[in-house]
Amino acid sequence: MHIIHSINDFLFELFPKAKEAANNLDVLKREIEKFYTVGPYKPTMTIIHGIIDITIEGELIEKHNSRFRKVLDLCDALCYEEAQQQINQLIREAPHISEYHRVLGQILSEQGEQDDALNSLIDALRWDPKNEWALIMTGNILARCQHDIDAAMKYYECAEQHKPDDYVSLTLIAINLIRNGKSETARQYLDKAFEINPAYPNIYYAFALIAEAEHHFKEAFEMSVVALFKNPKKDLLYQQSLQTAVNAAHEIIDLEVGGDIVNEFTARLEEECGKKIVIEEDALLKTAARIEFAENHNRTYHLVKYNPEYPAVHHRIMHELTHLFFAAQARREGKNKQNYTTLYEVLNGQMYNTPIDLFIEDYLFQNCPDLMPYQFLSLFGLIQEGIQAATDEKILTSASTENMSESKTCNLVHAFHFRKRYGVDLIAEHKPTDNEKEQAEKFYREYEEYRARCMPGDFCSFFEESDFRKHSDHLEHVCAEADVDFSAHDVAKPPDKKMQPFSQVHQSKDINMAVTRFMVEALQYFKNLKNTEIKNIAMQIGAQYGDEISLDREGYTVPLISGKTFTGYLGVAASHDRDLQLNNFKVEAGYFIYSWLFAKLAYSDVANANVIKSSPYDVHQPTIAPALSAWLSPAVSLTGTYTYFTKERTTNAITGVTNQNTFALAVRASF
């Protein structure tokens, strides 16, 4: 196909960039070539006596274009061998197409054949010396594989000459120079790219790489976060930017710097609340950090405990201290609790803490810039734990759908906030339903509305100070949840001193993936036992140990549970009651597998009181009931109980319903 144009004012009207360049003929030729190029197929141009003759290989384009696209699709799918076979066939049919040789060179490079790749790229440049991507790839191989920076620069400079305004090429060149230790030269290319298009996210990633190479980790962290914000796609650049941000944050974290941030805030807070604040290391703490308010513990000081094994733990210490700061603000302002609408009324204690935590994280983000790397790593880790808990198949098949959905919604609210502050999008990883995502978005929008119209500290008006302290300091609630009353006869007795370590162990339960996984595995274990085996185990524990179990001892064994030893957190209770001529028997055995996970077996042989008037008093309905309780958060516990009737089902005289085996899942929340 031939297209013929007279070179006159009208032609420059058709190609306005050439007109803007004062009717420059070279610019006109570039614009014509760009317009008539189809994929890898470029037109040829001949200028004679004021006439420009443009030749387009229409037949070749029609014949090859779909096949070439298939080659590119195969490369995207990493099917390099098949792609290589097909591109070689295209080269045999049309060896003058430069882009065919360039694609072959890229395929060979991906397969590790760098010398052959270089030869194919040179062939591409022989057919078209202006093939920009062939120039850049040749420079990359020379720099990365042959470590010949001087030779690579010749190709980079040639690419820049042909397309001086191509910010994509300039950034790619810069990144490869950075990776080869040429940060200063790379910065020159990046400065040019930035002038052309300051919104291009790859530029900020490249600046982060330069800062990282020069050990300027604070700048590397900041530039990586900017790259995340400017890149809406979760592509390779997103993953690389995220990894660079994580690496830089780890490099920034320093015990002395983190300690200085905490100490400065603590000193200011002591003056504000009028009490001393003690910060204490506790390697046995199950959470990263926990605050104990002086008022809740009859102390003259507030206590913050922290586990030094947790990453970025100084952020969690600051988070706990900010609980105290907000409580002090509420006390000082003398404000009363107001209705916070659906944000924490809809769900349980986890949702109660959600709005408080959002305000706290915003306060730290706005007022503690040096804490940002700590906050970034800490929140990133917490949200990832939430993703695991929300997507694990074992949990999804064993826990209540309603409870899991509510918990996921809470986690999504925090994920929205993390994306808002650091540009990291972890929403899809939660695998939310449309309803869960919509509800979380609604909650977060409502939070932002409150935050937008509140002055610093005004949000304290949503909570009473005493109520705020109660929900911030989980100790009493968790201990209440953990206390198991095995016998009604013990209710009036004073607390046994031997049980004090038990309460202390349970004052800091925290949800993580291990908790729920062990819970599911334990349920599966009990489910596979025969009824007689469960009963015999319970009876054996009672007969073997009775009340001679010490909480500070280990090494207890139960012969029927071979290969396992138990600690002193093994509880037994049995009763035999003949009151009202009812011949009842019940035995329970409980064991704390972990400090946050309690398993119980119960065998009951209790008379059916509902049929006493019409049947002998010894009509019984023996049941075996394995149960497992796990504390999903400091204020929330989950208990699963399976009740199995071992004899023929009897009919309830009042309801007329025949007893059935049941599985009950109960959630308890402390407020």
XYZ file of C-alpha atoms in Angstrom:
671
model
C 0.000 0.000 0.000
C 1.272 3.454 -0.996
C 0.151 6.733 0.523
C 1.348 9.927 -1.184
C 1.327 13.396 0.403
C 2.501 16.751 -0.911
C 4.728 18.439 1.625
C 2.813 21.705 2.119
C 1.068 23.710 4.808
C -1.912 21.380 4.731
C 0.263 18.365 5.586
C 1.687 20.221 8.574
C -1.888 20.971 9.625
C -2.471 17.208 9.727
C 0.551 16.728 11.954
C 0.424 19.700 14.365
C 3.551 18.746 16.353
C 5.589 19.275 13.181
C 3.819 22.585 12.651
C 4.623 23.632 16.235
C 8.261 22.847 15.475
C 8.237 25.536 12.740
C 7.379 23.071 9.954
C 10.420 20.944 10.845
C 10.787 18.115 8.308
C 12.500 15.703 10.727
C 9.670 16.103 13.226
C 7.176 15.561 10.396
C 8.874 12.281 9.420
C 8.814 11.064 13.051
C 5.130 11.895 13.381
C 4.265 10.172 10.093
C 6.222 7.066 11.085
C 4.509 6.988 14.473
C 1.053 7.336 12.949
C 1.454 4.659 10.276
C 3.212 2.112 12.506
C 1.100 -0.982 13.263
C 2.558 -3.045 16.088
C 6.111 -3.920 15.028
C 5.474 -2.960 11.410
C 6.855 0.450 10.515
C 6.306 2.224 7.195
C 9.061 3.217 4.814
C 9.212 6.781 3.479
C 10.728 8.291 0.366
C 10.874 12.048 -0.299
C 11.305 13.228 -3.895
C 10.624 16.729 -5.260
C 8.349 17.828 -2.426
C 6.385 14.585 -2.412
C 6.502 12.027 0.429
C 5.775 8.410 -0.541
C 4.734 6.215 2.420
C 4.828 2.446 1.914
C 2.885 0.182 4.291
C 3.184 -3.603 4.184
C -0.533 -4.185 4.481
C -0.443 -7.813 3.373
C 2.321 -8.672 5.859
C 0.511 -6.870 8.655
C -2.678 -8.793 7.923
C -0.794 -12.085 7.747
C 1.531 -11.701 10.764
C -0.137 -9.418 13.279
C -2.300 -12.028 15.033
C 0.607 -14.482 15.132
C 2.897 -11.865 16.666
C 0.322 -11.056 19.326
C 0.171 -14.751 20.178
C 3.943 -14.740 20.684
C 3.606 -11.840 23.116
C 0.824 -13.660 24.988
C 3.034 -16.739 25.285
C 5.812 -14.584 26.719
C 3.399 -13.095 29.260
C 2.467 -16.659 30.252
C 6.207 -17.547 30.567
C 5.879 -20.151 27.777
C 9.226 -19.183 26.336
C 10.046 -22.335 24.371
C 6.840 -22.232 22.326
C 7.173 -18.466 21.909
C 10.737 -18.921 20.631
C 9.618 -21.441 18.024
C 6.901 -19.160 16.703
C 9.004 -15.976 16.626
C 11.749 -17.842 14.747
C 9.168 -18.798 12.103
C 8.094 -15.159 11.790
C 11.742 -14.113 11.387
C 12.204 -16.640 8.601
C 9.188 -15.198 6.794
C 10.034 -11.524 7.433
C 13.640 -11.096 8.609
C 13.518 -7.314 8.069
C 11.105 -6.712 10.995
C 13.371 -5.372 13.728
C 10.896 -6.032 16.534
C 10.880 -9.778 15.789
C 14.613 -9.925 16.558
C 14.113 -7.760 19.671
C 11.456 -10.107 21.072
C 13.671 -13.129 20.339
C 16.486 -11.404 22.217
C 14.225 -10.850 25.228
C 13.101 -14.495 25.187
C 16.699 -15.728 25.091
C 17.656 -13.358 27.915
C 14.809 -14.667 30.088
C 16.093 -18.186 29.445
C 19.578 -17.207 30.576
C 21.156 -17.263 27.114
C 22.666 -13.779 27.351
C 25.215 -14.091 24.521
C 22.590 -15.330 22.049
C 20.200 -12.653 23.314
C 22.817 -9.992 22.626
C 23.268 -11.275 19.063
C 19.501 -11.106 18.407
C 19.328 -7.570 19.782
C 22.191 -6.494 17.545
C 20.272 -7.954 14.572
C 17.249 -5.889 15.629
C 19.385 -2.732 15.648
C 20.884 -3.558 12.260
C 17.401 -3.497 10.777
C 16.312 -0.476 12.823
C 19.016 1.458 14.708
C 16.299 3.536 16.382
C 14.598 0.540 18.029
C 14.435 2.041 21.505
C 13.733 -1.162 23.446
C 16.465 -3.042 21.631
C 18.912 -0.273 22.587
C 17.896 -0.354 26.251
C 17.904 -4.153 26.491
C 21.355 -4.321 24.908
C 22.617 -1.806 27.451
C 21.008 -3.801 30.271
C 22.710 -7.038 29.275
C 26.081 -5.320 28.871
C 25.746 -3.687 32.291
C 24.139 -6.510 34.242
C 25.741 -9.601 32.738
C 29.029 -8.421 31.242
C 29.610 -5.589 33.740
C 30.673 -3.316 30.898
C 29.131 -0.011 31.973
C 31.022 2.044 29.370
C 29.627 -0.047 26.506
C 26.157 -0.027 28.061
C 26.197 3.775 28.295
C 26.680 4.057 24.527
C 23.385 2.250 23.954
C 21.597 4.172 26.713
C 22.762 7.497 25.289
C 21.669 6.473 21.805
C 18.197 5.566 23.138
C 17.965 8.951 24.846
C 18.985 10.756 21.653
C 16.240 9.090 19.634
C 13.536 9.706 22.278
C 14.691 12.443 24.656
C 11.187 12.918 26.097
C 10.520 9.255 26.852
C 10.398 9.255 30.673
C 9.750 5.493 30.733
C 13.029 4.752 28.964
C 14.918 7.270 31.078
C 13.634 5.629 34.266
C 14.502 2.117 33.083
C 18.012 3.236 32.228
C 18.345 4.844 35.670
C 17.200 1.695 37.495
C 19.743 -0.450 35.690
C 22.494 2.059 36.424
C 21.551 2.035 40.122
C 21.777 -1.751 40.221
C 25.256 -1.482 38.756
C 26.517 1.025 41.294
C 26.155 4.162 39.149
C 23.819 6.150 41.388
C 25.070 9.597 40.378
C 24.648 8.931 36.665
C 21.256 7.355 37.351
C 20.143 10.465 39.222
C 20.741 12.567 36.085
C 18.372 10.364 34.077
C 15.788 10.412 36.882
C 15.879 14.195 37.140
C 15.096 14.407 33.417
C 12.286 11.860 33.740
C 10.845 13.725 36.721
C 10.760 17.000 34.769
C 8.828 15.298 31.985
C 6.304 13.402 34.138
C 6.486 13.821 37.940
C 3.440 11.529 38.369
C 5.195 8.425 37.009
C 5.435 6.013 40.006
C 8.533 4.177 38.735
C 10.541 7.372 39.193
C 9.901 7.362 42.952
C 10.781 3.690 43.190
C 14.057 4.490 41.416
C 14.742 7.361 43.837
C 14.094 4.897 46.679
C 16.679 2.526 45.191
C 19.247 5.336 45.039
C 18.582 6.288 48.663
C 18.812 2.636 49.695
C 22.119 2.219 47.860
C 23.458 5.311 49.640
C 22.167 4.087 53.043
C 19.684 6.952 53.299
C 16.978 4.608 54.560
C 14.535 7.270 55.741
C 14.398 8.724 52.240
C 14.182 5.209 50.772
C 11.182 4.485 52.988
C 9.451 7.744 52.104
C 10.035 7.388 48.351
C 8.776 3.792 48.401
C 5.572 4.886 50.102
C 5.097 7.634 47.489
C 5.577 5.020 44.755
C 2.878 2.879 46.402
C 0.454 5.807 46.515
C 1.059 6.733 42.872
C 0.683 3.186 41.553
C -2.965 1.993 41.522
C -1.984 -1.380 40.044
C -0.833 -4.271 42.210
C 1.812 -5.184 39.665
C 5.525 -5.946 39.852
C 6.332 -2.311 40.619
C 3.870 -2.382 43.531
C 5.499 -5.521 44.951
C 9.000 -4.084 44.521
C 8.002 -0.767 46.117
C 6.397 -2.578 49.059
C 9.456 -4.756 49.594
C 11.760 -1.743 49.456
C 9.584 0.062 52.018
C 9.687 -2.961 54.332
C 13.460 -3.340 53.940
C 14.074 0.360 54.570
C 11.803 0.361 57.635
C 13.727 -2.571 59.102
C 16.980 -0.696 58.548
C 15.618 2.437 60.232
C 14.395 0.694 63.345
C 16.932 1.227 66.085
C 16.450 0.446 69.765
C 17.916 3.751 70.920
C 15.829 5.832 68.505
C 12.662 3.920 69.390
C 13.456 4.241 73.079
C 13.987 7.988 72.737
C 10.567 8.386 71.091
C 8.895 6.429 73.889
C 10.794 8.224 76.673
C 9.973 11.676 75.336
C 6.281 10.875 75.041
C 6.256 9.197 78.469
C 7.767 12.244 80.178
C 5.175 14.534 78.616
C 2.382 12.131 79.517
C 3.501 11.836 83.157
C 3.214 15.578 83.491
C -0.214 15.561 81.880
C -1.772 12.725 83.916
C 0.029 13.456 87.189
C 1.199 9.893 87.757
C 4.424 8.037 87.148
C 4.523 5.669 84.172
C 6.570 2.495 84.443
C 7.580 0.703 81.239
C 8.578 -2.864 81.938
C 9.985 -5.623 79.741
C 8.150 -8.943 79.947
C 9.459 -11.683 77.665
C 6.525 -13.943 78.641
C 3.879 -11.472 77.510
C 1.703 -13.019 74.800
C 0.951 -9.686 73.159
C 3.392 -7.058 71.943
C 2.426 -4.581 74.671
C -0.253 -3.960 77.287
C -1.138 -1.053 79.547
C -2.457 -1.448 83.093
C -4.136 1.713 84.352
C -3.278 2.744 87.893
C -6.954 3.234 88.755
C -7.791 -0.318 87.733
C -5.038 -1.874 89.840
C -4.975 0.326 92.930
C -1.478 1.529 92.071
C 0.128 4.924 92.243
C 1.579 4.469 88.754
C 0.531 3.296 85.317
C 2.299 0.205 83.997
C 3.114 -0.642 80.373
C 4.514 -4.103 79.743
C 6.061 -5.079 76.435
C 7.580 -8.163 74.844
C 10.928 -7.273 73.197
C 10.618 -10.191 70.783
C 7.919 -8.451 68.760
C 9.090 -6.456 65.723
C 8.674 -2.684 65.893
C 7.501 -3.084 69.486
C 8.063 0.606 70.230
C 5.027 1.375 68.093
C 2.897 -0.925 70.231
C 4.246 0.741 73.396
C 3.318 4.142 71.953
C -0.102 2.793 71.026
C -0.722 1.726 74.633
C 0.556 5.035 75.969
C -1.816 6.876 73.650
C -4.698 4.985 75.267
C -3.587 6.660 78.502
C -3.166 10.017 76.766
C -6.713 9.938 75.423
C -8.101 8.840 78.791
C -6.299 11.779 80.427
C -7.692 14.106 77.738
C -11.205 12.855 78.425
C -10.743 13.408 82.160
C -9.326 16.884 81.664
C -12.084 17.927 79.255
C -14.752 16.423 81.514
C -16.689 15.228 78.508
C -19.409 12.600 78.632
C -19.855 9.622 76.421
C -21.985 10.166 73.327
C -23.490 7.740 70.895
C -20.941 6.654 68.271
C -23.703 5.114 66.107
C -23.124 1.781 64.437
C -19.334 1.762 64.434
C -18.967 -0.124 67.687
C -22.552 -0.916 68.587
C -23.019 -3.433 65.783
C -20.286 -5.846 66.750
C -18.542 -7.118 69.881
C -15.555 -5.892 71.886
C -13.262 -6.136 68.887
C -15.400 -3.549 67.158
C -15.459 -1.379 70.279
C -11.700 -1.094 70.101
C -11.687 -0.474 66.345
C -12.643 3.257 66.423
C -10.319 3.898 69.359
C -7.428 2.228 67.565
C -8.062 4.251 64.409
C -7.939 7.522 66.344
C -4.774 6.375 68.101
C -3.019 5.414 64.868
C -4.021 8.720 63.289
C -2.678 10.620 66.271
C 0.654 8.769 66.073
C 0.836 9.252 62.305
C 0.236 12.994 62.546
C 2.303 13.756 65.645
C 5.181 11.249 65.643
C 6.845 11.294 62.206
C 9.920 9.448 63.484
C 7.662 6.590 64.529
C 6.317 5.988 61.007
C 8.646 3.098 60.062
C 7.759 1.375 63.355
C 4.058 1.974 62.771
C 4.295 0.755 59.184
C 5.911 -2.573 60.083
C 3.730 -3.141 63.122
C 0.407 -2.499 61.374
C 1.517 -4.416 58.298
C 2.192 -7.464 60.457
C -1.100 -7.171 62.368
C -3.146 -6.912 59.164
C -1.372 -9.911 57.666
C -2.301 -11.929 60.760
C -5.890 -10.825 60.266
C -5.775 -11.986 56.650
C -4.559 -15.421 57.707
C -7.291 -15.722 60.328
C -9.971 -14.627 57.850
C -8.982 -16.958 55.014
C -7.816 -20.210 56.629
C -10.076 -23.029 55.430
C -10.013 -24.895 58.752
C -11.307 -21.870 60.584
C -13.947 -21.083 57.990
C -15.405 -24.600 58.201
C -15.366 -24.781 62.014
C -16.269 -21.311 63.283
C -19.554 -19.451 63.111
C -20.050 -17.734 59.756
C -21.552 -14.707 61.503
C -18.642 -14.303 63.917
C -16.030 -14.748 61.218
C -17.791 -12.189 59.043
C -17.886 -9.637 61.878
C -14.217 -10.220 62.652
C -13.290 -9.868 58.980
C -15.228 -6.610 58.779
C -13.208 -5.234 61.702
C -9.972 -6.281 60.022
C -11.101 -4.651 56.785
C -11.664 -1.338 58.559
C -8.040 -1.409 59.718
C -6.928 -2.397 56.212
C -8.752 0.617 54.746
C -6.980 2.839 57.249
C -3.579 1.313 56.446
C -4.154 1.914 52.733
C -5.164 5.505 53.464
C -1.979 6.164 55.432
C 0.671 4.119 53.579
C -0.749 3.224 50.167
C -0.617 -0.532 50.803
C -3.798 -2.191 49.551
C -4.546 -5.427 51.420
C -8.326 -5.371 50.954
C -8.614 -8.141 48.369
C -6.357 -10.459 50.390
C -9.120 -10.709 53.027
C -11.396 -12.264 50.377
C -14.392 -10.262 51.622
C -17.941 -10.667 50.418
C -19.572 -7.661 48.823
C -21.568 -7.080 52.008
C -18.489 -7.266 54.260
C -16.584 -4.834 52.086
C -19.539 -2.472 51.841
C -20.051 -2.519 55.613
C -16.366 -1.909 56.310
C -16.330 0.975 53.835
C -19.381 2.449 55.564
C -17.729 2.208 58.982
C -14.521 3.764 57.715
C -16.350 6.611 55.961
C -18.185 7.344 59.184
C -14.916 7.334 61.097
C -13.402 9.797 58.601
C -16.420 12.083 58.959
C -15.932 12.223 62.719
C -12.200 12.714 62.357
C -12.669 15.552 59.850
C -14.875 17.603 62.149
C -13.083 16.861 65.430
C -10.258 18.925 66.801
C -7.359 17.005 68.393
C -8.659 15.369 71.555
C -12.314 16.111 70.799
C -13.025 12.507 69.916
C -12.687 11.753 73.637
C -16.221 13.073 73.930
C -17.384 9.794 72.434
C -16.260 7.892 75.545
C -16.456 8.272 79.277
C -12.968 8.247 80.774
C -13.720 5.357 83.142
C -15.374 3.392 80.348
C -12.411 4.110 78.107
C -9.992 2.799 80.737
C -12.115 -0.282 81.222
C -11.937 -1.197 77.564
C -8.293 -0.268 77.201
C -7.186 -2.353 80.184
C -8.381 -5.890 79.426
C -7.009 -7.626 82.512
C -10.151 -7.983 84.577
C -12.297 -9.028 81.635
C -9.881 -11.655 80.432
C -9.424 -13.132 83.903
C -13.191 -13.312 84.304
C -13.431 -15.150 80.996
C -10.588 -17.497 81.959
C -11.950 -18.448 85.410
C -13.608 -21.864 85.141
C -15.952 -22.874 87.944
C -15.764 -26.653 88.170
C -17.961 -27.160 91.211
C -20.919 -25.288 92.633
C -19.723 -26.138 96.146
C -16.600 -24.019 95.599
C -18.438 -20.775 94.868
C -18.489 -19.584 98.461
C -14.849 -20.449 99.121
C -12.164 -17.760 99.015
C -9.880 -17.883 95.943
C -7.267 -20.589 96.085
C -3.751 -19.116 96.081
C -2.731 -21.906 93.730
C -5.078 -20.398 91.138
C -3.369 -16.993 91.113
C -0.749 -18.030 88.534
C -3.621 -19.325 86.433
C -5.282 -15.888 86.365
C -1.987 -14.151 85.686
C -1.261 -16.364 82.696
C -4.640 -15.510 81.201
C -4.410 -11.758 81.491
C -3.005 -11.257 77.992
C -4.648 -13.520 75.451
C -4.357 -12.343 71.869
C -5.690 -13.667 68.592
C -3.288 -15.122 66.044
C -3.261 -17.853 63.512
C -1.805 -20.457 65.870
C -4.655 -20.040 68.371
C -7.421 -20.854 65.958
C -5.463 -23.575 64.165
C -4.814 -25.454 67.423
C -8.450 -25.033 68.387
C -9.607 -26.680 65.169
C -7.093 -29.518 65.485
C -8.199 -30.220 69.062
C -11.856 -30.341 68.021
C -10.981 -32.836 65.326
C -9.102 -34.969 67.866
C -12.064 -35.207 70.269
C -14.479 -35.857 67.445
C -12.608 -39.037 66.459
C -12.734 -40.598 69.938
C -15.328 -43.202 70.796
C -17.849 -42.439 73.524
C -16.435 -45.062 75.836
C -12.915 -43.694 75.310
C -13.969 -40.199 76.332
C -15.742 -41.491 79.414
C -12.788 -43.681 80.420
C -10.326 -40.795 80.035
C -12.463 -38.562 82.240
C -12.839 -41.266 84.885
C -9.113 -42.064 84.797
C -8.115 -38.445 85.385
C -10.463 -38.175 88.353
C -9.327 -41.449 89.890
C -5.616 -40.824 89.315
C -5.240 -37.209 90.486
C -8.392 -36.009 92.241
C -7.583 -32.594 93.732
C -3.837 -33.220 94.013
C -2.886 -31.158 90.993
C -0.410 -28.329 91.443
C -0.283 -25.475 88.951
C 3.476 -25.116 89.277
C 4.217 -28.721 88.333
C 4.646 -30.410 84.968
C 4.911 -33.980 83.745
C 1.403 -35.230 84.529
C 0.402 -38.184 82.388
C -2.843 -39.907 81.538
C -2.293 -43.539 80.464
C -5.183 -43.437 77.998
C -3.621 -40.405 76.251
C -0.320 -41.916 75.272
C 2.728 -39.930 74.259
C 1.643 -36.657 75.884
C 2.470 -34.989 79.180
C 0.446 -32.248 80.856
C 1.186 -29.263 83.046
C -0.609 -28.407 86.265
C -3.319 -26.600 84.332
C -5.349 -29.788 84.479
C -8.635 -29.476 86.380
C -10.971 -32.237 87.562
C -14.412 -32.124 89.191
C -16.844 -34.933 89.941
C -20.130 -35.081 91.814
C -22.530 -37.816 92.874
C -25.886 -36.489 94.066
C -28.885 -38.461 95.368
C -31.039 -35.454 96.307
C -34.753 -35.812 95.646
C -34.128 -39.518 95.028
C -32.421 -38.624 91.725
C -29.511 -40.879 90.977
C -27.151 -38.482 89.112
C -23.526 -38.736 88.168
C -21.280 -36.287 86.379
C -17.552 -36.047 85.829
C -15.605 -33.292 84.053
C -11.972 -33.071 83.100
C -10.397 -29.863 81.920
C -6.960 -29.152 80.528
C -5.313 -25.895 79.438
C -3.492 -26.941 76.299
C -2.117 -23.417 76.107
C -2.720 -20.406 78.291
C -5.434 -19.272 75.879
C -6.879 -22.673 74.925
C -8.984 -24.760 77.369
C -10.295 -28.248 76.556
C -12.961 -29.967 78.627
C -14.554 -33.417 78.565
C -17.815 -33.983 80.439
C -19.696 -37.213 81.050
C -23.182 -36.691 82.485
C -25.661 -39.315 83.631
C -28.436 -37.144 84.987
C -32.077 -38.030 85.557
C -34.588 -36.493 83.195
C -36.449 -34.129 85.494
C -39.075 -33.489 82.842
C -40.426 -37.048 83.020
C -40.152 -37.570 86.801
C -43.897 -37.361 87.318
C -44.684 -40.073 84.816
C -41.663 -42.357 84.999
C -39.288 -43.870 87.559
C -36.823 -41.384 88.975
C -33.869 -43.172 87.425
C -34.785 -42.444 83.795
C -31.456 -41.212 82.499
C -30.054 -39.604 79.355
C -26.262 -40.116 79.517
C -24.263 -37.636 77.433
C -20.648 -37.117 76.519
C -19.683 -33.542 75.731
C -16.204 -32.514 74.567
C -15.749 -28.730 74.567
C -13.017 -26.346 73.581
C -12.702 -22.686 74.569
C -10.320 -20.242 72.923
C -9.800 -16.563 73.670
C -9.858 -14.776 70.328
C -9.028 -11.401 71.821
C -8.550 -10.011 75.297
C -12.299 -9.508 75.639
C -13.763 -12.229 73.432
C -13.840 -16.003 73.813
C -15.170 -18.722 71.532
C -16.460 -22.046 72.911
C -17.457 -25.045 70.845
C -19.349 -27.919 72.539
C -20.526 -31.191 71.006
C -23.140 -33.069 73.062
C -23.708 -36.740 72.255
C -26.538 -38.833 73.761
C -25.222 -42.346 74.327
C -28.559 -44.123 74.762
C -31.919 -44.168 73.046
C -33.299 -40.680 72.647
C -36.051 -39.761 75.065
C -38.781 -37.244 74.405
C -39.035 -34.112 76.513
C -42.382 -34.270 78.306
C -42.847 -30.513 78.145
C -41.704 -29.662 74.619
C -42.423 -32.987 72.975
C -39.053 -32.774 71.188
C -36.785 -35.803 71.019
C -33.262 -35.072 72.233
C -30.708 -34.801 69.448
C -26.936 -34.652 69.283
C -25.940 -31.017 69.061
C -22.959 -28.816 68.340
C -23.065 -25.361 69.906
C -20.717 -22.486 69.192
C -20.887 -19.693 71.777
C -19.226 -16.296 71.771
C -18.688 -14.375 75.005
C -17.672 -10.743 75.067
C -16.747 -8.567 78.024
C -17.780 -4.921 78.089
